[in-house]
Amino acid sequence: MDEKIAIIGGTGDLGLGLALRWAGAGLGIVIGSRDEQKARAAAQRAKDILNLDPARRRDIPITGLENTAACAGADVVVLAVPFPAQAATLKSIRGSLKEAILVDATVPLAATVGGKATRVLGVWQGSAAAQARELAPAGTRVLSAFHNVSAEVLQDLSAVPDCDVLICGDDQGAKKTLSTLIERIPGLRPVDAGPLEMARIVESLTALLISVNQRYKVKHSGIRITGVAANSV
Ligand SMILES: NC(=O)c1ccc[n+]([C@@H]2O[C@H](COP(=O)([O-])OP(=O)(O)OC[C@H]3O[C@@H](n4cnc5c(N)ncnc54)[C@H](OP(=O)(O)O)[C@@H]3O)[C@@H](O)[C@H]2O)c1
């Protein structure tokens, strides 16, 4: 049976993009929000978008709940909130994570505190993912992923993303589980980028992509790793 996925911050750009792609592929999605009504509205919006495509029109497995309720019963919890909100959000959901794999997508961009979008903030722990590791309950399998994927492309269902998803983490089984979920989104390829400490580098690549986007006046540049076999996670 497919994993049940909760997306914390699923009302936002990245979260909604992932929700659309995964729910469109038939995976069960719970959109989490600080505000249950907002979560429900986002779930309805996602259903409405998916319903526009007759090929996808069926019972779309997507609901909206307050963040802690969204985590309860989830096998995989994706954290997709701005860096300044990451610590408080994790503290609010940590009691509800249970056995779930926690996938942190946070990029500590300087823009989130009024700085340049092409700069990353120094994080005491080394990376946003390492901060997530510190704040999650002991024993939680923490991965980092999705930093280099454009939310805009994910939300544009007429587009096929062209990007590798670099997964960092210290639990190989959790990486395999996430890889299988990533492969359900055409155009995305999971790549094992090593231990969680590599997240520091992957997070900073987003600032690089934003710089490339600015120069080429696009919103969707991505990363491809050459020389590794597909499905090698
Ligand atoms: N956008 C992209 O293309 C992209 C790509 C890769 C990675 N990322 C990373 O993914 C994360 C989410 O990005 P995004 O663009 O989706 O962000 P966003 O749209 O600005 O925010 C996502 C959600 O986070 C919650 N949130 C916002 N401010 C908050 C606060 N002060 N306290 C608590 N929760 C707050 C909100 O949900 P509720 O109000 O419903 O609780 C919001 O809908 C970021 O760390 C970003 O760096 C983004």
PDB file of N, CA and C in Angstrom, residues 45-86:
ATOM      1  N   ARG A  45      -9.039  23.453  -3.390  1.00  0.00           N
ATOM      2  CA  ARG A  45      -8.439  24.107  -4.560  1.00  0.00           C
ATOM      3  C   ARG A  45      -7.648  23.082  -5.388  1.00  0.00           C
ATOM      4  N   ALA A  46      -6.906  22.242  -4.690  1.00  0.00           N
ATOM      5  CA  ALA A  46      -6.129  21.211  -5.397  1.00  0.00           C
ATOM      6  C   ALA A  46      -7.060  20.267  -6.144  1.00  0.00           C
ATOM      7  N   LYS A  47      -8.159  19.885  -5.498  1.00  0.00           N
ATOM      8  CA  LYS A  47      -9.119  18.994  -6.173  1.00  0.00           C
ATOM      9  C   LYS A  47      -9.686  19.668  -7.411  1.00  0.00           C
ATOM     10  N   ASP A  48     -10.034  20.947  -7.263  1.00  0.00           N
ATOM     11  CA  ASP A  48     -10.605  21.678  -8.400  1.00  0.00           C
ATOM     12  C   ASP A  48      -9.618  21.722  -9.567  1.00  0.00           C
ATOM     13  N   ILE A  49      -8.340  21.972  -9.245  1.00  0.00           N
ATOM     14  CA  ILE A  49      -7.324  22.028 -10.306  1.00  0.00           C
ATOM     15  C   ILE A  49      -7.198  20.662 -10.977  1.00  0.00           C
ATOM     16  N   LEU A  50      -7.128  19.613 -10.155  1.00  0.00           N
ATOM     17  CA  LEU A  50      -6.960  18.270 -10.724  1.00  0.00           C
ATOM     18  C   LEU A  50      -8.187  17.842 -11.520  1.00  0.00           C
ATOM     19  N   ASN A  51      -9.360  18.324 -11.090  1.00  0.00           N
ATOM     20  CA  ASN A  51     -10.603  17.966 -11.788  1.00  0.00           C
ATOM     21  C   ASN A  51     -10.698  18.553 -13.188  1.00  0.00           C
ATOM     22  N   LEU A  52      -9.896  19.599 -13.436  1.00  0.00           N
ATOM     23  CA  LEU A  52      -9.937  20.221 -14.761  1.00  0.00           C
ATOM     24  C   LEU A  52      -9.427  19.267 -15.831  1.00  0.00           C
ATOM     25  N   ASP A  53      -8.612  18.307 -15.403  1.00  0.00           N
ATOM     26  CA  ASP A  53      -8.035  17.358 -16.355  1.00  0.00           C
ATOM     27  C   ASP A  53      -8.847  16.062 -16.322  1.00  0.00           C
ATOM     28  N   PRO A  54      -9.586  15.760 -17.396  1.00  0.00           N
ATOM     29  CA  PRO A  54     -10.434  14.573 -17.395  1.00  0.00           C
ATOM     30  C   PRO A  54      -9.656  13.290 -17.133  1.00  0.00           C
ATOM     31  N   ALA A  55      -8.371  13.282 -17.527  1.00  0.00           N
ATOM     32  CA  ALA A  55      -7.568  12.073 -17.324  1.00  0.00           C
ATOM     33  C   ALA A  55      -7.342  11.799 -15.839  1.00  0.00           C
ATOM     34  N   ARG A  56      -7.376  12.865 -15.035  1.00  0.00           N
ATOM     35  CA  ARG A  56      -7.118  12.687 -13.603  1.00  0.00           C
ATOM     36  C   ARG A  56      -8.415  12.601 -12.802  1.00  0.00           C
ATOM     37  N   ARG A  57      -9.540  12.912 -13.444  1.00  0.00           N
ATOM     38  CA  ARG A  57     -10.791  13.050 -12.707  1.00  0.00           C
ATOM     39  C   ARG A  57     -11.245  11.717 -12.113  1.00  0.00           C
ATOM     40  N   ARG A  58     -11.207  11.624 -10.838  1.00  0.00           N
ATOM     41  CA  ARG A  58     -11.680  10.444 -10.110  1.00  0.00           C
ATOM     42  C   ARG A  58     -11.741  10.863  -8.649  1.00  0.00           C
ATOM     43  N   ASP A  59     -11.857   9.915  -7.768  1.00  0.00           N
ATOM     44  CA  ASP A  59     -11.880  10.271  -6.360  1.00  0.00           C
ATOM     45  C   ASP A  59     -10.478  10.724  -5.950  1.00  0.00           C
ATOM     46  N   ILE A  60     -10.281  12.030  -5.839  1.00  0.00           N
ATOM     47  CA  ILE A  60      -8.933  12.553  -5.596  1.00  0.00           C
ATOM     48  C   ILE A  60      -8.628  12.496  -4.106  1.00  0.00           C
ATOM     49  N   PRO A  61      -7.578  11.736  -3.732  1.00  0.00           N
ATOM     50  CA  PRO A  61      -7.315  11.437  -2.315  1.00  0.00           C
ATOM     51  C   PRO A  61      -6.583  12.559  -1.591  1.00  0.00           C
ATOM     52  N   ILE A  62      -7.273  13.687  -1.394  1.00  0.00           N
ATOM     53  CA  ILE A  62      -6.594  14.809  -0.750  1.00  0.00           C
ATOM     54  C   ILE A  62      -7.541  15.489   0.241  1.00  0.00           C
ATOM     55  N   THR A  63      -7.012  15.711   1.452  1.00  0.00           N
ATOM     56  CA  THR A  63      -7.811  16.365   2.491  1.00  0.00           C
ATOM     57  C   THR A  63      -6.961  17.462   3.143  1.00  0.00           C
ATOM     58  N   GLY A  64      -7.595  18.279   3.974  1.00  0.00           N
ATOM     59  CA  GLY A  64      -6.876  19.335   4.675  1.00  0.00           C
ATOM     60  C   GLY A  64      -7.156  19.294   6.161  1.00  0.00           C
ATOM     61  N   LEU A  65      -6.097  19.409   6.972  1.00  0.00           N
ATOM     62  CA  LEU A  65      -6.239  19.367   8.426  1.00  0.00           C
ATOM     63  C   LEU A  65      -5.242  20.337   9.073  1.00  0.00           C
ATOM     64  N   GLU A  66      -5.489  20.656  10.325  1.00  0.00           N
ATOM     65  CA  GLU A  66      -4.526  21.451  11.096  1.00  0.00           C
ATOM     66  C   GLU A  66      -3.228  20.618  11.188  1.00  0.00           C
ATOM     67  N   ASN A  67      -2.089  21.303  11.291  1.00  0.00           N
ATOM     68  CA  ASN A  67      -0.783  20.623  11.171  1.00  0.00           C
ATOM     69  C   ASN A  67      -0.624  19.371  12.036  1.00  0.00           C
ATOM     70  N   THR A  68      -0.954  19.463  13.329  1.00  0.00           N
ATOM     71  CA  THR A  68      -0.715  18.300  14.192  1.00  0.00           C
ATOM     72  C   THR A  68      -1.628  17.138  13.802  1.00  0.00           C
ATOM     73  N   ALA A  69      -2.868  17.451  13.455  1.00  0.00           N
ATOM     74  CA  ALA A  69      -3.791  16.386  13.027  1.00  0.00           C
ATOM     75  C   ALA A  69      -3.328  15.793  11.699  1.00  0.00           C
ATOM     76  N   ALA A  70      -2.734  16.627  10.846  1.00  0.00           N
ATOM     77  CA  ALA A  70      -2.247  16.132   9.549  1.00  0.00           C
ATOM     78  C   ALA A  70      -1.129  15.113   9.745  1.00  0.00           C
ATOM     79  N   CYS A  71      -0.290  15.346  10.768  1.00  0.00           N
ATOM     80  CA  CYS A  71       0.843  14.433  10.999  1.00  0.00           C
ATOM     81  C   CYS A  71       0.386  13.073  11.539  1.00  0.00           C
ATOM     82  N   ALA A  72      -0.660  13.104  12.348  1.00  0.00           N
ATOM     83  CA  ALA A  72      -1.110  11.861  12.972  1.00  0.00           C
ATOM     84  C   ALA A  72      -1.534  10.884  11.877  1.00  0.00           C
ATOM     85  N   GLY A  73      -0.936   9.732  11.858  1.00  0.00           N
ATOM     86  CA  GLY A  73      -1.308   8.719  10.858  1.00  0.00           C
ATOM     87  C   GLY A  73      -0.537   8.825   9.561  1.00  0.00           C
ATOM     88  N   ALA A  74       0.319   9.837   9.430  1.00  0.00           N
ATOM     89  CA  ALA A  74       1.105   9.958   8.196  1.00  0.00           C
ATOM     90  C   ALA A  74       2.355   9.083   8.275  1.00  0.00           C
ATOM     91  N   ASP A  75       2.715   8.481   7.146  1.00  0.00           N
ATOM     92  CA  ASP A  75       3.962   7.709   7.071  1.00  0.00           C
ATOM     93  C   ASP A  75       5.137   8.612   6.720  1.00  0.00           C
ATOM     94  N   VAL A  76       4.818   9.644   5.951  1.00  0.00           N
ATOM     95  CA  VAL A  76       5.848  10.589   5.508  1.00  0.00           C
ATOM     96  C   VAL A  76       5.305  11.998   5.747  1.00  0.00           C
ATOM     97  N   VAL A  77       6.106  12.823   6.435  1.00  0.00           N
ATOM     98  CA  VAL A  77       5.699  14.209   6.689  1.00  0.00           C
ATOM     99  C   VAL A  77       6.702  15.131   5.993  1.00  0.00           C
ATOM    100  N   VAL A  78       6.210  15.909   5.039  1.00  0.00           N
ATOM    101  CA  VAL A  78       7.073  16.865   4.343  1.00  0.00           C
ATOM    102  C   VAL A  78       6.900  18.221   5.009  1.00  0.00           C
ATOM    103  N   LEU A  79       8.029  18.817   5.407  1.00  0.00           N
ATOM    104  CA  LEU A  79       7.983  20.132   6.039  1.00  0.00           C
ATOM    105  C   LEU A  79       8.326  21.178   4.981  1.00  0.00           C
ATOM    106  N   ALA A  80       7.337  22.000   4.633  1.00  0.00           N
ATOM    107  CA  ALA A  80       7.505  22.979   3.546  1.00  0.00           C
ATOM    108  C   ALA A  80       7.052  24.353   4.020  1.00  0.00           C
ATOM    109  N   VAL A  81       7.811  24.887   4.976  1.00  0.00           N
ATOM    110  CA  VAL A  81       7.492  26.226   5.501  1.00  0.00           C
ATOM    111  C   VAL A  81       8.735  27.110   5.354  1.00  0.00           C
ATOM    112  N   PRO A  82       8.565  28.433   5.377  1.00  0.00           N
ATOM    113  CA  PRO A  82       9.727  29.319   5.296  1.00  0.00           C
ATOM    114  C   PRO A  82      10.668  29.098   6.482  1.00  0.00           C
ATOM    115  N   PHE A  83      11.977  29.320   6.250  1.00  0.00           N
ATOM    116  CA  PHE A  83      12.972  29.063   7.301  1.00  0.00           C
ATOM    117  C   PHE A  83      12.636  29.724   8.643  1.00  0.00           C
ATOM    118  N   PRO A  84      12.202  30.979   8.686  1.00  0.00           N
ATOM    119  CA  PRO A  84      11.932  31.585  10.001  1.00  0.00           C
ATOM    120  C   PRO A  84      10.822  30.862  10.772  1.00  0.00           C
ATOM    121  N   ALA A  85       9.990  30.092  10.058  1.00  0.00           N
ATOM    122  CA  ALA A  85       8.886  29.382  10.712  1.00  0.00           C
ATOM    123  C   ALA A  85       9.240  27.927  11.016  1.00  0.00           C
ATOM    124  N   GLN A  86      10.415  27.481  10.564  1.00  0.00           N
ATOM    125  CA  GLN A  86      10.733  26.048  10.658  1.00  0.00           C
ATOM    126  C   GLN A  86      10.775  25.549  12.102  1.00  0.00           C
TER     127      GLN A  86
END
